[in-house]
Amino acid sequence: MPSTADQPTVRLTAWVHGYVQGVGFRWWTRARALELGLVGGARNLQDGRVEVVAEGARAECERLLALLRGGDSPGRVDTVVERWSEARGGLTGFVER
């Protein structure tokens, strides 16, 4: 199995719909992303969604996406809309905005 260092870096942008603001969802997402070695951030949007941007190996981004959809997060996730793109770089750590 190839190491994650051999995988191309990608950017995952995920919009999480449901009851996800004011329940520790961004903090929980940050903890999972850091465990997976991803960089990026999570921020509340005015319409009640949380936007998650993560860059790293494709496999780790897919794991984060599965966790976002998995049902073990704080609050209630109704749906997650995802967009994949090339990594842009310039990110350090994983921040809650």
Tab-separated table of C-alpha atoms in Angstrom:
chain	number	residue	atom	x	y	z
A	1	MET	CA	0.000	0.000	0.000
A	2	PRO	CA	1.508	3.370	-0.981
A	3	SER	CA	2.203	5.853	1.773
A	4	THR	CA	0.176	9.036	1.946
A	5	ALA	CA	3.345	10.955	1.038
A	6	ASP	CA	3.160	9.346	-2.418
A	7	GLN	CA	-0.414	10.515	-3.009
A	8	PRO	CA	-1.232	13.797	-4.735
A	9	THR	CA	-2.554	16.545	-2.515
A	10	VAL	CA	-6.187	17.513	-3.098
A	11	ARG	CA	-8.661	20.040	-1.722
A	12	LEU	CA	-11.993	18.951	-0.312
A	13	THR	CA	-14.640	21.602	0.200
A	14	ALA	CA	-17.676	20.278	2.064
A	15	TRP	CA	-20.849	22.114	2.994
A	16	VAL	CA	-22.481	20.451	5.990
A	17	HIS	CA	-26.239	20.946	6.337
A	18	GLY	CA	-28.219	20.276	9.517
A	19	TYR	CA	-28.006	21.342	13.152
A	20	VAL	CA	-24.258	21.983	13.123
A	21	GLN	CA	-23.744	25.453	14.603
A	22	GLY	CA	-23.301	26.110	18.313
A	23	VAL	CA	-22.834	22.409	19.135
A	24	GLY	CA	-19.040	21.976	18.901
A	25	PHE	CA	-19.137	20.736	15.311
A	26	ARG	CA	-16.238	22.899	14.075
A	27	TRP	CA	-14.077	21.895	17.053
A	28	TRP	CA	-14.888	18.203	16.443
A	29	THR	CA	-14.087	18.598	12.716
A	30	ARG	CA	-10.767	20.284	13.550
A	31	ALA	CA	-9.802	17.425	15.880
A	32	ARG	CA	-10.599	14.785	13.223
A	33	ALA	CA	-8.757	16.710	10.493
A	34	LEU	CA	-5.642	17.103	12.637
A	35	GLU	CA	-5.707	13.378	13.456
A	36	LEU	CA	-5.698	12.728	9.704
A	37	GLY	CA	-2.854	15.167	9.060
A	38	LEU	CA	-4.986	17.598	7.053
A	39	VAL	CA	-4.740	21.384	6.862
A	40	GLY	CA	-7.576	23.835	6.321
A	41	GLY	CA	-10.449	25.111	8.362
A	42	ALA	CA	-14.128	25.031	9.265
A	43	ARG	CA	-16.398	28.057	9.439
A	44	ASN	CA	-20.021	28.831	10.125
A	45	LEU	CA	-22.023	30.259	7.239
A	46	GLN	CA	-24.891	32.703	7.730
A	47	ASP	CA	-27.437	30.204	6.390
A	48	GLY	CA	-26.689	27.680	9.170
A	49	ARG	CA	-24.297	25.436	7.279
A	50	VAL	CA	-20.668	24.759	8.161
A	51	GLU	CA	-18.117	24.985	5.360
A	52	VAL	CA	-15.132	22.669	5.717
A	53	VAL	CA	-12.025	23.135	3.555
A	54	ALA	CA	-9.347	20.467	3.910
A	55	GLU	CA	-6.172	19.777	1.966
A	56	GLY	CA	-4.027	16.684	2.103
A	57	ALA	CA	-3.771	13.213	0.643
A	58	ARG	CA	-6.936	12.109	-1.169
A	59	ALA	CA	-7.388	9.080	1.119
A	60	GLU	CA	-7.315	11.228	4.272
A	61	CYS	CA	-9.727	13.768	2.773
A	62	GLU	CA	-12.082	10.901	1.899
A	63	ARG	CA	-11.809	9.643	5.500
A	64	LEU	CA	-12.729	13.103	6.792
A	65	LEU	CA	-15.702	13.244	4.419
A	66	ALA	CA	-16.872	9.839	5.697
A	67	LEU	CA	-16.542	11.092	9.299
A	68	LEU	CA	-18.560	14.211	8.485
A	69	ARG	CA	-21.312	11.957	7.136
A	70	GLY	CA	-20.889	9.266	9.794
A	71	GLY	CA	-23.309	10.382	12.479
A	72	ASP	CA	-20.833	10.539	15.395
A	73	SER	CA	-20.347	14.296	15.170
A	74	PRO	CA	-21.969	16.803	17.534
A	75	GLY	CA	-25.354	18.097	16.467
A	76	ARG	CA	-27.172	16.559	13.513
A	77	VAL	CA	-25.874	16.263	9.976
A	78	ASP	CA	-28.641	16.077	7.388
A	79	THR	CA	-26.505	16.099	4.260
A	80	VAL	CA	-22.994	16.945	3.076
A	81	VAL	CA	-22.345	18.475	-0.338
A	82	GLU	CA	-18.768	18.007	-1.509
A	83	ARG	CA	-16.507	19.527	-4.135
A	84	TRP	CA	-13.057	18.205	-5.057
A	85	SER	CA	-10.357	20.364	-6.588
A	86	GLU	CA	-6.597	20.699	-6.842
A	87	ALA	CA	-4.853	21.781	-3.669
A	88	ARG	CA	-4.025	25.485	-3.604
A	89	GLY	CA	-1.556	25.314	-0.724
A	90	GLY	CA	-0.827	28.164	1.637
A	91	LEU	CA	-2.707	26.536	4.531
A	92	THR	CA	-1.156	25.729	7.888
A	93	GLY	CA	-2.881	23.892	10.700
A	94	PHE	CA	-6.644	23.518	10.834
A	95	VAL	CA	-8.548	26.528	12.111
A	96	GLU	CA	-12.045	27.241	13.320
A	97	ARG	CA	-13.271	30.478	11.825
